[in-house]
Amino acid sequence: NHLSDIVWALKPDNHNVGSIIARIREQSAMLLEPAGIKLHIRDSNLFTQAFNEVMLKEILLITKEAIHNIVKHSGAKNVYIGWNPPTKNAGMEFYIKDDGIWKAKSDHVGSGSGVKNMESRAAKMGTMFSILRSDSGTTITIKWPHASS
């Protein structure tokens, strides 16, 4: 539930990538395992990256929304979650990718608020949000601005 995510995000010991990966692994597994979807998390070398409470909460809630949509609509067998560290030319990225072929959309496409909620949450963090759909799955990416020196 959202309240437990907020309480978790307020604890200073959780303000790092290692803690958020553990929380994402725990929460995602509860939804994915009963659906027979395998979770793959790419741990990164970002464990020194610090996050504030807002970022932690929004990343968790975006992930929950994405996982819920994958279980409900994708027919995926695998979900990949990971971080790409910042580079010389780009900021840090967080991604959630599935290998599913999303079910055909009906007349009420877009009637849900999931994507809008994820976009809004990304904006609260000052990040860019994108969704790329293809025949091999869907990728949600959150990109932090490039930190110029």
XYZ file of N, CA, C and O in Angstrom:
596
model
N 0.834 -1.178 0.000
C 0.000 0.000 0.000
C 0.880 1.243 0.000
O 2.034 1.214 0.400
N 0.299 2.356 -0.455
C 1.057 3.594 -0.614
C 1.598 4.122 0.709
O 2.687 4.675 0.755
N 0.857 3.959 1.789
C 1.294 4.474 3.080
C 2.581 3.793 3.535
O 3.511 4.455 4.011
N 2.671 2.477 3.358
C 3.903 1.793 3.777
C 5.086 2.234 2.920
O 6.212 2.301 3.407
N 4.846 2.570 1.646
C 5.921 3.079 0.788
C 6.400 4.445 1.264
O 7.592 4.736 1.246
N 5.465 5.277 1.705
C 5.827 6.602 2.196
C 6.643 6.481 3.475
O 7.695 7.114 3.624
N 6.180 5.641 4.406
C 6.916 5.432 5.654
C 8.301 4.878 5.357
O 9.305 5.337 5.910
N 8.389 3.907 4.463
C 9.676 3.325 4.088
C 10.596 4.402 3.518
O 11.777 4.477 3.869
N 10.068 5.249 2.635
C 10.878 6.277 1.976
C 11.390 7.331 2.953
O 12.413 7.980 2.692
N 10.707 7.518 4.062
C 11.123 8.533 5.046
C 12.325 8.096 5.875
O 12.997 8.933 6.469
N 12.614 6.811 5.916
C 13.726 6.317 6.733
C 15.053 6.605 6.037
O 15.302 6.115 4.935
N 15.934 7.381 6.653
C 17.205 7.754 6.022
C 18.065 6.566 5.579
O 18.789 6.671 4.594
N 17.985 5.441 6.270
C 18.777 4.269 5.889
C 18.377 3.718 4.523
O 19.118 2.932 3.925
N 17.219 4.102 4.019
C 16.728 3.592 2.731
C 17.036 4.518 1.568
O 16.621 4.245 0.450
N 17.778 5.582 1.766
C 17.998 6.592 0.738
C 19.154 6.250 -0.188
O 20.006 7.081 -0.480
N 19.177 5.009 -0.692
C 20.232 4.582 -1.610
C 19.687 3.521 -2.557
O 18.630 2.936 -2.332
N 20.428 3.286 -3.621
C 19.980 2.347 -4.652
C 19.864 0.924 -4.114
O 18.932 0.200 -4.451
N 20.777 0.516 -3.261
C 20.714 -0.844 -2.711
C 19.403 -1.108 -1.999
O 18.776 -2.152 -2.193
N 18.964 -0.161 -1.191
C 17.702 -0.324 -0.462
C 16.503 -0.318 -1.396
O 15.570 -1.100 -1.227
N 16.532 0.558 -2.385
C 15.370 0.622 -3.283
C 15.294 -0.630 -4.157
O 14.213 -1.130 -4.439
N 16.436 -1.171 -4.562
C 16.421 -2.408 -5.344
C 15.822 -3.538 -4.514
O 15.001 -4.319 -5.005
N 16.209 -3.625 -3.259
C 15.656 -4.667 -2.382
C 14.151 -4.507 -2.232
O 13.396 -5.490 -2.293
N 13.683 -3.283 -2.052
C 12.243 -3.029 -1.903
C 11.491 -3.346 -3.198
O 10.423 -3.962 -3.172
N 12.051 -2.953 -4.339
C 11.421 -3.252 -5.628
C 11.356 -4.762 -5.841
O 10.343 -5.294 -6.294
N 12.445 -5.459 -5.532
C 12.477 -6.927 -5.699
C 11.372 -7.578 -4.867
O 10.617 -8.415 -5.345
N 11.256 -7.161 -3.617
C 10.263 -7.728 -2.704
C 8.834 -7.460 -3.190
O 8.011 -8.364 -3.266
N 8.546 -6.210 -3.536
C 7.185 -5.854 -3.935
C 6.812 -6.413 -5.302
O 5.681 -6.851 -5.505
N 7.744 -6.398 -6.247
C 7.454 -6.904 -7.592
C 7.213 -8.408 -7.578
O 6.334 -8.908 -8.281
N 7.987 -9.119 -6.785
C 7.844 -10.571 -6.719
C 6.440 -10.976 -6.261
O 5.895 -11.969 -6.731
N 5.850 -10.191 -5.357
C 4.503 -10.515 -4.868
C 3.464 -10.490 -5.989
O 2.494 -11.243 -5.955
N 3.664 -9.657 -6.997
C 2.724 -9.583 -8.120
C 3.122 -10.513 -9.269
O 2.271 -11.117 -9.905
N 4.419 -10.609 -9.523
C 4.887 -11.352 -10.694
C 4.871 -12.867 -10.497
O 4.486 -13.604 -11.412
N 5.304 -13.345 -9.348
C 5.396 -14.796 -9.132
C 4.059 -15.511 -9.314
O 4.006 -16.519 -10.010
N 2.951 -15.017 -8.726
C 1.670 -15.712 -8.935
C 1.233 -15.733 -10.407
O 0.499 -16.617 -10.817
N 1.726 -14.760 -11.194
C 1.374 -14.701 -12.617
C 2.348 -15.518 -13.474
O 2.192 -15.570 -14.701
N 3.349 -16.121 -12.847
C 4.316 -16.929 -13.592
C 5.310 -16.095 -14.395
O 5.868 -16.569 -15.377
N 5.540 -14.861 -13.977
C 6.462 -13.967 -14.676
C 7.755 -13.881 -13.868
O 7.730 -13.643 -12.667
N 8.878 -14.099 -14.549
C 10.182 -14.099 -13.886
C 10.747 -12.675 -13.824
O 10.715 -11.946 -14.801
N 11.256 -12.309 -12.652
C 11.826 -10.991 -12.424
C 13.341 -11.049 -12.529
O 13.986 -11.890 -11.909
N 13.902 -10.127 -13.311
C 15.353 -9.993 -13.457
C 15.699 -8.567 -13.064
O 15.216 -7.624 -13.687
N 16.525 -8.405 -12.037
C 16.936 -7.074 -11.621
C 18.431 -6.937 -11.851
O 19.213 -7.763 -11.385
N 18.775 -5.921 -12.590
C 20.188 -5.636 -12.858
C 20.683 -4.675 -11.793
O 20.340 -3.500 -11.790
N 21.452 -5.216 -10.881
C 22.055 -4.369 -9.857
C 23.147 -3.545 -10.531
O 23.840 -4.016 -11.414
N 23.277 -2.342 -10.102
C 24.224 -1.442 -10.734
C 25.300 -1.017 -9.749
O 25.255 -1.328 -8.575
N 26.241 -0.274 -10.267
C 27.296 0.262 -9.404
C 26.887 1.616 -8.825
O 27.720 2.404 -8.442
N 25.592 1.872 -8.765
C 25.094 3.148 -8.268
C 24.810 3.133 -6.768
O 24.126 4.003 -6.269
N 25.310 2.148 -6.058
C 24.938 2.009 -4.657
C 25.329 3.211 -3.806
O 24.852 3.365 -2.714
N 26.180 4.072 -4.305
C 26.514 5.278 -3.559
C 25.574 6.426 -3.889
O 25.607 7.456 -3.231
N 24.749 6.268 -4.914
C 23.799 7.315 -5.294
C 22.777 7.518 -4.184
O 22.159 6.566 -3.727
N 22.623 8.737 -3.743
C 21.645 9.046 -2.695
C 20.361 9.567 -3.326
O 20.394 10.241 -4.349
N 19.239 9.230 -2.725
C 17.935 9.676 -3.191
C 17.202 10.334 -2.037
O 17.342 9.925 -0.888
N 16.374 11.313 -2.352
C 15.557 11.909 -1.305
C 14.232 11.148 -1.197
O 13.942 10.260 -2.008
N 13.435 11.502 -0.200
C 12.178 10.791 0.068
C 11.224 10.825 -1.121
O 10.569 9.837 -1.434
N 11.136 11.978 -1.773
C 10.217 12.115 -2.912
C 10.620 11.159 -4.026
O 9.787 10.447 -4.588
N 11.912 11.126 -4.347
C 12.377 10.249 -5.422
C 12.119 8.784 -5.090
O 11.640 8.029 -5.937
N 12.417 8.378 -3.876
C 12.198 6.988 -3.478
C 10.728 6.599 -3.616
O 10.396 5.572 -4.201
N 9.862 7.443 -3.073
C 8.424 7.156 -3.124
C 7.942 7.087 -4.566
O 7.227 6.154 -4.946
N 8.338 8.038 -5.393
C 7.848 8.079 -6.778
C 8.382 6.899 -7.597
O 7.655 6.304 -8.389
N 9.649 6.529 -7.392
C 10.198 5.369 -8.108
C 9.430 4.106 -7.719
O 9.073 3.297 -8.577
N 9.170 3.939 -6.434
C 8.417 2.765 -5.985
C 7.013 2.731 -6.585
O 6.548 1.681 -7.044
N 6.344 3.865 -6.582
C 4.968 3.888 -7.082
C 4.908 3.732 -8.597
O 3.992 3.085 -9.126
N 5.874 4.282 -9.318
C 5.945 4.058 -10.769
C 6.165 2.572 -11.040
O 5.520 1.979 -11.905
N 7.074 1.968 -10.287
C 7.361 0.545 -10.476
C 6.128 -0.304 -10.200
O 5.803 -1.213 -10.969
N 5.418 -0.010 -9.122
C 4.198 -0.766 -8.797
C 3.164 -0.661 -9.913
O 2.547 -1.660 -10.299
N 2.960 0.547 -10.421
C 1.990 0.764 -11.496
C 2.402 -0.019 -12.743
O 1.587 -0.686 -13.378
N 3.683 0.061 -13.096
C 4.177 -0.644 -14.278
C 4.022 -2.156 -14.125
O 3.560 -2.838 -15.049
N 4.402 -2.690 -12.972
C 4.295 -4.139 -12.739
C 2.837 -4.573 -12.794
O 2.492 -5.601 -13.395
N 1.960 -3.801 -12.185
C 0.526 -4.108 -12.234
C 0.044 -4.177 -13.690
O -0.663 -5.114 -14.075
N 0.442 -3.203 -14.506
C 0.028 -3.185 -15.908
C 0.625 -4.357 -16.688
O -0.037 -4.933 -17.555
N 1.855 -4.709 -16.388
C 2.491 -5.846 -17.066
C 1.723 -7.127 -16.768
O 1.412 -7.902 -17.668
N 1.419 -7.351 -15.490
C 0.679 -8.557 -15.095
C -0.695 -8.585 -15.766
O -1.129 -9.610 -16.282
N -1.354 -7.459 -15.791
C -2.729 -7.387 -16.284
C -2.835 -7.433 -17.812
O -3.776 -8.020 -18.351
N -1.876 -6.832 -18.519
C -2.065 -6.611 -19.956
C -1.028 -7.219 -20.890
O -1.281 -7.297 -22.090
N 0.150 -7.629 -20.401
C 1.240 -7.892 -21.342
C 1.385 -9.328 -21.821
O 1.897 -9.554 -22.906
N 1.023 -10.289 -21.004
C 1.307 -11.675 -21.366
C 2.797 -11.975 -21.316
O 3.265 -12.934 -21.930
N 3.556 -11.179 -20.590
C 5.013 -11.332 -20.523
C 5.401 -12.586 -19.746
O 4.667 -13.064 -18.893
N 6.584 -13.081 -20.047
C 7.198 -14.176 -19.300
C 8.326 -13.658 -18.407
O 8.712 -14.307 -17.448
N 8.874 -12.484 -18.770
C 10.010 -11.907 -18.055
C 9.840 -10.405 -17.893
O 9.310 -9.739 -18.788
N 10.335 -9.892 -16.765
C 10.398 -8.452 -16.522
C 11.834 -8.140 -16.107
O 12.417 -8.840 -15.281
N 12.371 -7.085 -16.716
C 13.737 -6.654 -16.442
C 13.683 -5.253 -15.842
O 13.080 -4.346 -16.414
N 14.310 -5.089 -14.679
C 14.357 -3.797 -14.009
C 15.814 -3.480 -13.742
O 16.571 -4.349 -13.298
N 16.196 -2.245 -14.014
C 17.592 -1.907 -13.764
C 17.887 -0.432 -13.860
O 17.022 0.389 -14.133
N 19.143 -0.136 -13.636
C 19.666 1.226 -13.642
C 20.804 1.303 -14.635
O 21.634 0.411 -14.705
N 20.841 2.374 -15.395
C 22.005 2.685 -16.207
C 22.668 3.891 -15.551
O 22.017 4.915 -15.353
N 23.939 3.760 -15.173
C 24.605 4.870 -14.487
C 24.771 6.070 -15.411
O 24.713 5.933 -16.637
N 24.986 7.232 -14.833
C 25.221 8.409 -15.675
C 26.516 8.228 -16.466
O 27.439 7.538 -16.025
N 26.538 8.813 -17.636
C 27.732 8.774 -18.480
C 28.189 10.207 -18.737
O 27.588 11.162 -18.247
N 29.209 10.325 -19.544
C 29.739 11.641 -19.889
C 28.668 12.508 -20.570
O 28.642 13.720 -20.405
N 27.765 11.855 -21.318
C 26.794 12.599 -22.117
C 25.343 12.437 -21.687
O 24.461 13.030 -22.299
N 25.074 11.618 -20.694
C 23.678 11.366 -20.310
C 23.563 11.159 -18.808
O 24.497 10.702 -18.158
N 22.396 11.499 -18.283
C 22.125 11.294 -16.867
C 21.763 9.846 -16.570
O 21.643 9.012 -17.470
N 21.560 9.559 -15.318
C 21.179 8.228 -14.862
C 19.813 7.839 -15.440
O 18.959 8.690 -15.663
N 19.611 6.543 -15.676
C 18.334 6.019 -16.171
C 17.872 4.854 -15.310
O 18.686 4.070 -14.836
N 16.575 4.760 -15.142
C 15.924 3.624 -14.497
C 14.959 3.054 -15.517
O 14.258 3.796 -16.195
N 14.941 1.716 -15.681
C 14.052 1.132 -16.686
C 13.317 -0.085 -16.149
O 13.773 -0.770 -15.252
N 12.144 -0.305 -16.751
C 11.325 -1.489 -16.499
C 10.931 -1.994 -17.882
O 10.308 -1.271 -18.661
N 11.322 -3.222 -18.201
C 11.075 -3.762 -19.539
C 10.398 -5.122 -19.414
O 10.729 -5.897 -18.527
N 9.454 -5.380 -20.303
C 8.843 -6.708 -20.350
C 9.023 -7.288 -21.743
O 9.349 -6.575 -22.686
N 8.814 -8.610 -21.855
C 8.931 -9.271 -23.155
C 7.564 -9.724 -23.667
O 7.477 -10.646 -24.458
N 6.531 -9.054 -23.241
C 5.176 -9.458 -23.612
C 4.673 -8.796 -24.876
O 5.196 -7.804 -25.352
N 3.639 -9.398 -25.414
C 2.877 -8.815 -26.509
C 1.580 -8.353 -25.882
O 0.740 -9.156 -25.489
N 1.453 -7.058 -25.741
C 0.306 -6.506 -25.027
C -0.992 -6.860 -25.721
O -1.079 -6.867 -26.953
N -1.994 -7.164 -24.916
C -3.307 -7.549 -25.438
C -3.881 -6.419 -26.276
O -3.624 -5.254 -26.040
N -4.685 -6.814 -27.276
C -5.302 -5.813 -28.154
C -6.100 -4.815 -27.323
O -6.792 -5.184 -26.386
N -5.983 -3.582 -27.706
C -6.679 -2.528 -26.981
C -8.101 -2.380 -27.528
O -8.353 -2.552 -28.695
N -9.008 -2.034 -26.656
C -10.398 -1.873 -27.066
C -10.732 -0.394 -27.202
O -9.867 0.459 -27.187
N -12.008 -0.093 -27.287
C -12.476 1.279 -27.474
C -12.069 2.194 -26.325
O -11.973 3.394 -26.509
N -11.860 1.636 -25.141
C -11.570 2.485 -23.999
C -10.071 2.656 -23.746
O -9.641 2.874 -22.632
N -9.287 2.628 -24.828
C -7.848 2.844 -24.693
C -7.614 4.207 -24.055
O -8.237 5.196 -24.424
N -6.734 4.235 -23.098
C -6.389 5.501 -22.462
C -7.358 5.919 -21.379
O -7.202 6.976 -20.791
N -8.374 5.091 -21.119
C -9.339 5.482 -20.097
C -8.763 5.316 -18.697
O -9.229 5.949 -17.764
N -7.724 4.499 -18.573
C -7.080 4.344 -17.277
C -6.154 5.511 -17.004
O -5.815 6.288 -17.889
N -5.730 5.627 -15.766
C -4.872 6.756 -15.406
C -3.433 6.336 -15.130
O -2.631 7.163 -14.722
N -3.090 5.069 -15.381
C -1.769 4.554 -15.033
C -0.624 5.300 -15.673
O 0.312 5.733 -14.986
N -0.661 5.486 -16.987
C 0.439 6.162 -17.674
C 0.500 7.623 -17.241
O 1.578 8.155 -16.971
N -0.645 8.260 -17.140
C -0.666 9.659 -16.699
C -0.087 9.789 -15.292
O 0.660 10.724 -15.006
N -0.432 8.856 -14.421
C 0.118 8.880 -13.055
C 1.633 8.712 -13.070
O 2.350 9.402 -12.341
N 2.129 7.780 -13.897
C 3.574 7.566 -13.961
C 4.275 8.812 -14.503
O 5.328 9.211 -13.993
N 3.693 9.436 -15.543
C 4.280 10.666 -16.089
C 4.322 11.762 -15.032
O 5.316 12.483 -14.902
N 3.249 11.896 -14.276
C 3.170 12.912 -13.229
C 4.207 12.652 -12.140
O 4.864 13.577 -11.655
N 4.365 11.393 -11.765
C 5.345 11.045 -10.738
C 6.772 11.340 -11.217
O 7.602 11.836 -10.455
N 7.050 11.044 -12.478
C 8.377 11.344 -13.031
C 8.626 12.850 -13.035
O 9.722 13.309 -12.693
N 7.609 13.622 -13.382
C 7.743 15.083 -13.393
C 8.041 15.618 -11.989
O 8.828 16.551 -11.835
N 7.445 15.007 -10.955
C 7.703 15.443 -9.574
C 9.172 15.276 -9.208
O 9.690 15.985 -8.352
N 9.845 14.321 -9.859
C 11.268 14.085 -9.577
C 12.170 14.912 -10.489
O 13.385 14.860 -10.362
N 11.573 15.633 -11.441
C 12.378 16.389 -12.391
C 13.024 15.505 -13.436
O 14.089 15.812 -13.958
N 12.377 14.376 -13.736
C 12.919 13.418 -14.704
C 12.030 13.348 -15.944
O 10.894 13.812 -15.940
N 12.567 12.730 -16.988
C 11.792 12.507 -18.217
C 11.279 11.074 -18.192
O 11.986 10.153 -17.784
N 10.055 10.895 -18.655
C 9.388 9.592 -18.664
C 9.104 9.221 -20.107
O 8.617 10.045 -20.880
N 9.395 7.975 -20.476
C 9.061 7.521 -21.831
C 8.627 6.065 -21.810
O 9.019 5.296 -20.932
N 7.795 5.728 -22.790
C 7.368 4.348 -23.011
C 7.648 4.019 -24.462
O 7.245 4.754 -25.366
N 8.347 2.909 -24.677
C 8.632 2.429 -26.020
C 8.002 1.054 -26.157
O 8.354 0.127 -25.424
N 7.048 0.934 -27.068
C 6.379 -0.346 -27.312
C 6.880 -0.931 -28.623
O 7.036 -0.214 -29.603
N 7.112 -2.244 -28.619
C 7.540 -2.924 -29.841
C 6.984 -4.347 -29.824
O 6.350 -4.760 -28.852
N 7.241 -5.077 -30.885
C 6.778 -6.461 -30.965
C 7.493 -7.361 -29.957
O 7.054 -8.479 -29.707
N 8.603 -6.885 -29.392
C 9.354 -7.703 -28.439
C 9.126 -7.269 -26.994
O 9.786 -7.762 -26.098
N 8.190 -6.332 -26.768
C 7.884 -5.920 -25.415
C 7.764 -4.419 -25.275
O 7.774 -3.687 -26.253
N 7.675 -3.992 -24.045
C 7.519 -2.573 -23.721
C 8.588 -2.177 -22.717
O 8.881 -2.937 -21.791
N 9.148 -0.983 -22.917
C 10.147 -0.460 -21.997
C 9.703 0.898 -21.481
O 9.376 1.783 -22.259
N 9.689 1.025 -20.176
C 9.436 2.301 -19.512
C 10.790 2.792 -19.022
O 11.536 2.042 -18.384
N 11.094 4.042 -19.333
C 12.384 4.612 -18.928
C 12.166 5.934 -18.217
O 11.364 6.755 -18.657
N 12.890 6.113 -17.125
C 12.916 7.371 -16.407
C 14.351 7.873 -16.508
O 15.290 7.156 -16.138
N 14.507 9.080 -17.050
C 15.853 9.631 -17.248
C 16.035 10.891 -16.421
O 15.222 11.807 -16.493
N 17.136 10.901 -15.675
C 17.498 12.078 -14.912
C 18.277 13.020 -15.840
O 18.968 12.566 -16.755
N 18.186 14.300 -15.597
C 18.962 15.241 -16.424
C 20.450 14.980 -16.291
O 20.916 14.527 -15.251
N 21.172 15.295 -17.354
C 22.623 15.158 -17.344
C 23.217 16.217 -16.425
O 22.856 17.392 -16.515
N 24.062 15.791 -15.535
C 24.709 16.732 -14.615
C 25.971 17.256 -15.294
O 26.962 16.553 -15.386
N 25.908 18.468 -15.804
C 27.083 19.026 -16.480
C 28.072 19.555 -15.446
O 27.702 20.020 -14.390
N 29.342 19.429 -15.810
C 30.362 19.852 -14.856
C 30.704 21.296 -15.009
O 30.550 21.957 -15.909
